[in-house]
XYZ file of C-alpha atoms in Angstrom:
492
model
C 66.152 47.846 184.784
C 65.999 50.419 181.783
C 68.382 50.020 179.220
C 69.163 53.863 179.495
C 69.554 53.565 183.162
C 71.964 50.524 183.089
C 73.627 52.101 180.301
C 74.210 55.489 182.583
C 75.561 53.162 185.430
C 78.535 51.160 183.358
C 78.984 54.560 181.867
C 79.647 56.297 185.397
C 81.750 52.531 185.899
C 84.082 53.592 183.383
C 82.927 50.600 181.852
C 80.687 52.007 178.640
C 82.489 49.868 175.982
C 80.340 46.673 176.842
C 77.706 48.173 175.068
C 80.066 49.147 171.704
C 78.003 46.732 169.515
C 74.246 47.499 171.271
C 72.808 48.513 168.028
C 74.248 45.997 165.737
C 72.719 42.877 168.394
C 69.807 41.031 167.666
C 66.506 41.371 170.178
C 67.678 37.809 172.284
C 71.355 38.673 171.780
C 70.754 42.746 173.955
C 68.464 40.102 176.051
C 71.451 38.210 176.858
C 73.862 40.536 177.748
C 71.462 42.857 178.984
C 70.494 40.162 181.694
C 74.280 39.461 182.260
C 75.160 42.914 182.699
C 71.566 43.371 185.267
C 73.128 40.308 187.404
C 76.853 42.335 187.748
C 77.782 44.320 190.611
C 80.021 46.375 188.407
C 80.855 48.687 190.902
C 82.374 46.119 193.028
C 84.046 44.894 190.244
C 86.219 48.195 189.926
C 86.557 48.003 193.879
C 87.965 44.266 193.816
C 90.353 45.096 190.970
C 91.685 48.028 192.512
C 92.244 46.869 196.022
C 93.914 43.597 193.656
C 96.588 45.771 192.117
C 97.491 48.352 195.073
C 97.852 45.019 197.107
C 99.951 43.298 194.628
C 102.007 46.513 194.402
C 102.782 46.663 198.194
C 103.896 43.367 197.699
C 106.360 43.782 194.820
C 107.773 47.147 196.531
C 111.185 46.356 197.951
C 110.033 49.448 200.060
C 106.807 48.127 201.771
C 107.474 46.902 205.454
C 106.490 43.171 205.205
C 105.355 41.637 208.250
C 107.938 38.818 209.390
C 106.830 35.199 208.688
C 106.963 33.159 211.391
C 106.010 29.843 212.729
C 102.940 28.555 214.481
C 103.053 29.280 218.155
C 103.738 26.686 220.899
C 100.051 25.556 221.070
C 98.221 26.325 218.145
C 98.949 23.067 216.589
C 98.802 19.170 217.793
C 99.227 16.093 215.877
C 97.233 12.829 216.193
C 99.863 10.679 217.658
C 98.596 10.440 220.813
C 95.756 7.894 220.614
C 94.398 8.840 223.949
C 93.747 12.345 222.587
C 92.607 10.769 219.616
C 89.903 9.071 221.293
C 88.472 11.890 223.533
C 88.361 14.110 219.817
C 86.868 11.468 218.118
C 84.432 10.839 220.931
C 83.826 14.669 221.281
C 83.320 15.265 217.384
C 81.006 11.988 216.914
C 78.981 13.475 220.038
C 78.351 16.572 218.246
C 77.402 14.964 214.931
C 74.797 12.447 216.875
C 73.563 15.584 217.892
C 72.560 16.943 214.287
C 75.354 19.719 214.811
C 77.406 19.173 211.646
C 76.950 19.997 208.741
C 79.686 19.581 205.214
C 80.795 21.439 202.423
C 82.174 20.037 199.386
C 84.445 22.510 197.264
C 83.564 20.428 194.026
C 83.255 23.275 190.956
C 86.354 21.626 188.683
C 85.664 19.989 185.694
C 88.577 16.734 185.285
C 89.847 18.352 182.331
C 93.452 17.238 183.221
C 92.687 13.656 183.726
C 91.321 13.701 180.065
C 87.387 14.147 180.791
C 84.794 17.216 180.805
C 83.158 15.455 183.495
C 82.725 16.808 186.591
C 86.067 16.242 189.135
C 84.160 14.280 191.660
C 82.536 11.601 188.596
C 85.981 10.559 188.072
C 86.568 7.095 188.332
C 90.475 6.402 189.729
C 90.575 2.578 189.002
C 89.209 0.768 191.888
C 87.948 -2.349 191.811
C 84.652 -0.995 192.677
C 85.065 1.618 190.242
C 83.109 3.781 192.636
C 84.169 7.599 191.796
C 84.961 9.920 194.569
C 81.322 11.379 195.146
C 80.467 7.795 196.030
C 83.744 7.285 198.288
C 82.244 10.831 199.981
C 78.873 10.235 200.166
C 79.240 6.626 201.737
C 81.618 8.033 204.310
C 79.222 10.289 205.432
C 76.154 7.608 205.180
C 79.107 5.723 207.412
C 79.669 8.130 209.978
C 75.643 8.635 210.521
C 75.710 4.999 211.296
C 78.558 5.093 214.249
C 77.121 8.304 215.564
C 73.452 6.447 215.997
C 75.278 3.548 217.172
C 77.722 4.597 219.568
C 75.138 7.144 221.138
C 72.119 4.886 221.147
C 69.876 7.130 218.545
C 67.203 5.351 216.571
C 68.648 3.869 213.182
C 68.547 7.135 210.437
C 67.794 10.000 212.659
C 71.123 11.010 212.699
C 71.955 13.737 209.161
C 74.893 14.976 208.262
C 74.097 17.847 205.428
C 76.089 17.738 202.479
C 76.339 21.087 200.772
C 77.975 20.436 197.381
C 79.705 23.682 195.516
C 79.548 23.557 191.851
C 80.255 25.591 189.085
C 78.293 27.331 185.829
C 80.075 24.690 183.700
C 79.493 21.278 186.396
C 76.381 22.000 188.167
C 73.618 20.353 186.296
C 76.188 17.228 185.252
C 77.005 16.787 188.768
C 73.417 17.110 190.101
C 72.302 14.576 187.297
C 75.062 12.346 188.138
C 73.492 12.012 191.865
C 70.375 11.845 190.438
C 71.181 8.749 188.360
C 73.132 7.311 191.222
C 70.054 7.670 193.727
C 72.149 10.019 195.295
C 74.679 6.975 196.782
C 72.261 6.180 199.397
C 71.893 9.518 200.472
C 68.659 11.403 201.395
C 68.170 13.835 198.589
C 67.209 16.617 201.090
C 70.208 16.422 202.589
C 72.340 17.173 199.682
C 72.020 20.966 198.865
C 73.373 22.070 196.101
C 75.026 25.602 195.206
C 76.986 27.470 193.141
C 80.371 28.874 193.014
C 80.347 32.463 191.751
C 82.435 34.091 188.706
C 84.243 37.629 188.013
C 84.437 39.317 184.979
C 88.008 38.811 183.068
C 89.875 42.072 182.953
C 92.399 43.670 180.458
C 95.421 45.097 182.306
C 93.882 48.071 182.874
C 90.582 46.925 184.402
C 88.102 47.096 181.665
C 85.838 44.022 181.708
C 86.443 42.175 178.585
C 83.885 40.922 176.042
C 84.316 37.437 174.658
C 81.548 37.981 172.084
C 79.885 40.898 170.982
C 76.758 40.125 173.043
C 78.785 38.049 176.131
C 81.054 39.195 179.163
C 84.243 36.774 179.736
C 83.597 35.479 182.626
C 86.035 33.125 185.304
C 85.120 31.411 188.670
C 85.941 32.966 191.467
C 88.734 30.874 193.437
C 87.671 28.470 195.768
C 87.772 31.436 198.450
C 84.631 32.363 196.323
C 82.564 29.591 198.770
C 82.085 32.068 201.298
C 80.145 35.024 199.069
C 78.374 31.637 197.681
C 77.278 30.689 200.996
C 74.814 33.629 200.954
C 73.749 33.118 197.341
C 70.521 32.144 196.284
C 71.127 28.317 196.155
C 69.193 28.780 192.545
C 67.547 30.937 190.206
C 64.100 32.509 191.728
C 64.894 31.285 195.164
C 65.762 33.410 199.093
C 66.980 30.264 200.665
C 70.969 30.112 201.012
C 73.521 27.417 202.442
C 74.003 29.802 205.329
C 69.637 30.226 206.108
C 69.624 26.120 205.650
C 72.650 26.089 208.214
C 70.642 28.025 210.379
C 67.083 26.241 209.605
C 68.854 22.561 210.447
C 70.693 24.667 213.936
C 73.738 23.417 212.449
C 77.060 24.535 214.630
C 79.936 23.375 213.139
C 81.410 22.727 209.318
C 83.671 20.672 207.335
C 84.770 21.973 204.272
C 87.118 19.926 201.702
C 88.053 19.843 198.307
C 86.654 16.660 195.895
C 89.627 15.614 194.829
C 91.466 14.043 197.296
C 90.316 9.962 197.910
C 91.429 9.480 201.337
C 89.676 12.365 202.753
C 87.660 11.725 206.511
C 84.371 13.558 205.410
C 83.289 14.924 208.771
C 86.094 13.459 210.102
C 85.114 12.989 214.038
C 88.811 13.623 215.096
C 89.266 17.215 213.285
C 85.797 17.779 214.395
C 86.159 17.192 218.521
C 89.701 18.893 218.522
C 88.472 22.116 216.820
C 85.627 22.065 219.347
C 87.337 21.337 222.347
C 90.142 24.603 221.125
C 87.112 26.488 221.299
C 88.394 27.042 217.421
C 86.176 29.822 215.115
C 88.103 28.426 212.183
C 90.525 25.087 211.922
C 92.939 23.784 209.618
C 94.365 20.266 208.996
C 97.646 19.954 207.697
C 100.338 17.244 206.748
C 104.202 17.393 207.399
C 106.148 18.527 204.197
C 108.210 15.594 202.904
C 110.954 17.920 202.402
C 112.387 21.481 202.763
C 111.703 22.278 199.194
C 108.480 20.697 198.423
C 105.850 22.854 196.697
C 103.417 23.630 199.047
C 101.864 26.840 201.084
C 102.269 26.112 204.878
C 100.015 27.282 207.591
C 101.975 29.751 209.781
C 101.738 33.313 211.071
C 102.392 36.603 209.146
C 103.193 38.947 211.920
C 100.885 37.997 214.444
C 97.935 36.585 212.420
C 97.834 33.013 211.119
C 98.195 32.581 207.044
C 99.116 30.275 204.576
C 102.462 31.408 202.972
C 103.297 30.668 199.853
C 106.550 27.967 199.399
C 107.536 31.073 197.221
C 107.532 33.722 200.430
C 109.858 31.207 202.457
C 113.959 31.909 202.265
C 116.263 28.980 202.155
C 117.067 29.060 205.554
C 113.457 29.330 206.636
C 112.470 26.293 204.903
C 115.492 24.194 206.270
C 115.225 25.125 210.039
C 114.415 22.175 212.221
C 113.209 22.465 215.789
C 116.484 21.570 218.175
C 114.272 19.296 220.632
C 112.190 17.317 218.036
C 114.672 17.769 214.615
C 111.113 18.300 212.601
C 111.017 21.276 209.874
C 109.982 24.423 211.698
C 107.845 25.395 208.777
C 106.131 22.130 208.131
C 102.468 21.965 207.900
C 101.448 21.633 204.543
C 98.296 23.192 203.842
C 95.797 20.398 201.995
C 92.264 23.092 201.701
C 90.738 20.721 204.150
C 88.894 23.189 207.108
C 86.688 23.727 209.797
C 84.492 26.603 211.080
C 81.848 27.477 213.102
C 79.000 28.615 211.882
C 79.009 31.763 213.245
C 82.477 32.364 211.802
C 80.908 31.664 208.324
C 78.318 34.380 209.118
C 81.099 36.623 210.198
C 82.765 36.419 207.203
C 80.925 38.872 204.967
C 81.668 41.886 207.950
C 85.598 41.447 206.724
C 85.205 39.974 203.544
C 85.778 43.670 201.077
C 89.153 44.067 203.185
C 90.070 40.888 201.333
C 92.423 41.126 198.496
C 91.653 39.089 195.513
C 94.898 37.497 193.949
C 95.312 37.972 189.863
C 96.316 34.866 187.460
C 97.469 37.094 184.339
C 96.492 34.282 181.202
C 95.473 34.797 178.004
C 91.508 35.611 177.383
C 90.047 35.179 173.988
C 88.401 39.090 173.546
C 86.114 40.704 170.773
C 87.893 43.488 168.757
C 85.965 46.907 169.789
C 87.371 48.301 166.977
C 86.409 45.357 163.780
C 84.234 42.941 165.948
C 86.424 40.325 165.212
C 87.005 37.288 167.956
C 90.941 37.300 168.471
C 92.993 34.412 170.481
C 95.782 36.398 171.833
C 98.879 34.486 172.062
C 99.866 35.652 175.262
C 98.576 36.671 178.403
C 96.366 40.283 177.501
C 94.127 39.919 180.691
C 93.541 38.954 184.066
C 91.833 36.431 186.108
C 90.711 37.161 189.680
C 90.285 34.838 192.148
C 89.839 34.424 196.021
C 91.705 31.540 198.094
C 89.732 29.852 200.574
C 92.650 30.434 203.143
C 92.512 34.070 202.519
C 90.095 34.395 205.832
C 92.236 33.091 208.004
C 93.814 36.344 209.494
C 90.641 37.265 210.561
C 90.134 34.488 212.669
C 89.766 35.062 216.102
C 90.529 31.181 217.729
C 92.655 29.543 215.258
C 93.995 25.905 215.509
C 96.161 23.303 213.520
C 95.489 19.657 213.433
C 98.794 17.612 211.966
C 97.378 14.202 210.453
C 99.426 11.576 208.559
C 99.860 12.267 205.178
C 99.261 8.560 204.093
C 96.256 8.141 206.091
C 94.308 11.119 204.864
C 95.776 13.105 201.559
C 96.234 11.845 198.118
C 95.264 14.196 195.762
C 94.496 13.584 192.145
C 95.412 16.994 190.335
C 97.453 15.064 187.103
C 96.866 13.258 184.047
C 97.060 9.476 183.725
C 100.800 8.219 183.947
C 102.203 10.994 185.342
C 103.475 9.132 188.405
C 102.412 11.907 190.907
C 99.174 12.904 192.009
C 97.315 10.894 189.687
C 94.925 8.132 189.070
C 97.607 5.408 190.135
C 98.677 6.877 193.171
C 95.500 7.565 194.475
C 94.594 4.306 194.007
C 97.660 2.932 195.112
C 97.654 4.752 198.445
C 93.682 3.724 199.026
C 94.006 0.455 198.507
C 97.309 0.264 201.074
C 95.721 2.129 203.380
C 92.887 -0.760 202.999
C 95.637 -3.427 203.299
C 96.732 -1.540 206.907
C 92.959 -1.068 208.344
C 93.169 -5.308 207.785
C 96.596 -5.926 209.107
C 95.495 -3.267 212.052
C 92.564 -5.353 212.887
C 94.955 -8.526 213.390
C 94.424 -10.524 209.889
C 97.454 -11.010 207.372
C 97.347 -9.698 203.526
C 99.025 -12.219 201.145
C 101.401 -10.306 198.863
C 100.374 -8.735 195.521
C 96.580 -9.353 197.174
C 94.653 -6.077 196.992
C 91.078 -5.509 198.601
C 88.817 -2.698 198.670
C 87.180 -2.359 201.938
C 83.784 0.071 201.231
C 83.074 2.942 203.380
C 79.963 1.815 204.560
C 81.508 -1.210 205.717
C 84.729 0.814 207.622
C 84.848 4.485 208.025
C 89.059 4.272 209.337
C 89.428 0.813 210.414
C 86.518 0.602 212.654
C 84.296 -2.592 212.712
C 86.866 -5.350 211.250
C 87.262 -7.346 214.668
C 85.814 -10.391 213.208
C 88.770 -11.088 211.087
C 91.283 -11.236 213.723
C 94.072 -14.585 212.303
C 92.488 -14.233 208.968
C 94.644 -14.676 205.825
C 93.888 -13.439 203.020
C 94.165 -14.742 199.462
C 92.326 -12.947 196.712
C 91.745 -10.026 195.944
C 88.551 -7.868 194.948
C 86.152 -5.528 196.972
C 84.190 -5.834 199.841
C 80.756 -4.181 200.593
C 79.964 -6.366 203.679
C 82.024 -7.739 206.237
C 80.669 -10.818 206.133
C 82.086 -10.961 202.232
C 85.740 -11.021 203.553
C 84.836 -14.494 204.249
C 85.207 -15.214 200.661
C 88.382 -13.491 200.390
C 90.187 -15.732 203.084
């Protein structure tokens, strides 16, 4: 594009400044922000900030009729603790993966900067004694599952695929495709694992100009992790048409996982989740735990009016978040939302029809910014701009055939969010609650675990317990991990 003519558009934007120090750049310096400023759909910019603050304004207006929160409808949810049900899902959702139906996406675009390391999230290493990090733990679950879908449904050994699209971000995406590389991508067909990126927004001052962070260089922040659907129809890289949703279509992919990296007991693909979203006839599913307590910190799926949501521990009164149901004394308002979703594909094509009614949800925080006035980088002290970002949950109103799947919380979600030592949500508990849920998938399968013994069961050895009937009266002694069954032997 002409410099004059892109200049004339950001003008007509409102957003002119960006060019304030034009003249004063070097020739690869106008290059640079010249190709940033190309690759920016400014006007939608202006549309998404706007349609942020009005929203946000409703919200805040004691005035503005709120719709009523309520809870899920008799129905719309079930729990696994009924194994018979259990068994026809898991039957029903293995079924559909032996038939080359499913398909995964990873949400995997943060960097571990809270656990002290600029590595990718899903590198992370939580103290195993494998020391496998949680892209292995993934990517062997789903190498796991392949191998119990051609099993139990009598398909030739490695013609079942499960897809693994993998969201990064600007800052991750070449360390985490380097760190499959290097790892032979854990066993993993390499054309299986598609990798994408997660978009970004401009930063904003208060009053919606887009803010320069150096004189040739829009500030620039992802876009939430509701920022996977708009990447679904990306370019999955530079110079290329093909997209996660065309290589959906290509591999006649029907339904999809979709998970966050950083959580060590999650069921990649998880059979279960899979069969009781299809047999719902569900667009869009989400799994959920029970809150520990009234007041524990986390958004719960329920319904805003009549439309399913997650609402915000914030948005729930006292009394809401203490109600119990008289038959079963459980919280009314108790499924903790863990990111962890499925959808058909269909839905995921259906999402860009809806997806400018969305509102995008602003983190005020403070932005480094260029002076326009002396050119001078300042580090503001406090928050001067804004951040905005969609939520990956932020779709669910739209959803047509909506269902809840209640799992236990110590079977399947341990996230690591913290810092080493923090004694929650960290290194040690995820490793903790791994290796117990180890010890149980032994003590399940009828052997004994001496105490203070800890063993590591690999995924490609157990998916959730599965395959261990050999060790029925078994004791075991020592501790260490186990890639093979046969190796428990040693552990005896």
């Amino acid at each position: 594009m002409a410099i004059d003519t892109l200049r004339q558009r950001y003008d007509t934007a409102g957003q002119g400044h960006l060019f304030k120090f034009w003249s004063k750049l070097s020739a690869a310096q106008q290059d640079e922000l010249k190709a940033q400023l190309e690759c920016l759909n400014i006007e939608r910019v202006n549309r998404i900030y706007s349609k942020a603050v009005t929203s946000e304004a409703e919200a805040l207006n004691p005035t503005t009729t709120v719709d009523p929160i309520q809870p899920l409808p008799k129905g719309a949810s079930e729990s696994v603790s009924d194994p018979a049900k259990v068994k026809e899902w898991r039957e029903r959702g293995l079924k559909a993966i032996s038939e080359g139906q499913v398909g995964v996406l990873l949400m995997a675009g943060g960097q571990g900067t809270r656990l002290g390391s600029s590595a990718p999230k899903g590198c992370y290493d939580i103290g195993l004694p494998s020391h496998k990090s949680l892209f292995q733990y993934q990517a062997e679950r789903i190498a796991r599952l392949q191998t119990l879908a051609e099993s139990e449904f009598s398909k030739p050994a490695g013609s079942v695929i499960i897809p693994w699209y993998v969201m990064t971000s600007g800052p991750t995406r070449r360390d985490t495709e380097d760190f499959f590389k290097t790892n032979g991508h854990f066993g993993l067909d390499p054309k299986n694992v598609v990798f994408f990126e997660q978009g970004t927004l401009p930063c904003l001052t208060m009053e919606g100009k887009v803010i320069l962070e150096t004189p040739s260089k829009v500030a620039v922040a992802p876009d939430g992790n509701g920022g996977l659907y708009a990447a679904t129809r990306s370019p999955l890289s530079p110079g290329k048409t093909d997209t996660v949703l065309s290589d959906l279509a290509k591999r006649k992919i029907l339904y999809v996982h979709a998970y966050c990296v950083d959580n060590c007991l999650v069921r990649v693909a998880d059979p279960v989740f899979l069969g009781y979203s299809i047999n719902k006839q569900a667009d869009c599913a989400a799994k959920v735990v029970p809150k520990t307590h009234p007041t524990e910190s986390v958004g719960v799926v329920a319904c805003r009016g009549n439309k399913f949501s997650v609402v915000e521990y914030s948005e729930i009164s006292k009394e809401q978040s203490e109600r119990r149901d008289p038959e079963t004394g459980e919280l009314t308002f108790r499924a903790g939302n863990i990111a962890n979703h499925f959808y058909t594909t269909a839905y995921l094509n259906k999402v860009e029809s809806f997806e400018e009614d969305l509102a995008f949800h602003i983190a005020r925080k403070k932005i480094p910014y260029v002076d326009l006035e002396t050119g001078e980088t300042i580090k503001p002290n406090k928050p001067n701009g804004m951040k905005l970002e969609m939520f990956v949950f932020d779709v669910f109103p739209y959803t047509e055939r909506f269902a809840v799947l209640e799992v236990d919380r110590k079977e399947e979600f341990s996230p690591l969010k913290n810092a080493p030592g923090t004694g929650s949500d960290d290194p040690e508990t995820s490793r903790r609650d791994l290796l117990a849920q180890h010890k149980r998938f032994l003590e399940n399968a009828g052997a004994k675990v001496a105490e203070g013994v800890e063993i590591e069961i690999s995924p490609l050895v157990s998916y959730a317990g599965e395959g261990l009937e050999s060790i029925k009266g078994k004791t075991f002694q020592k501790s260490g991990p186990v890639a093979a069954v046969e190796e428990l032997e040693v552990l005896a």
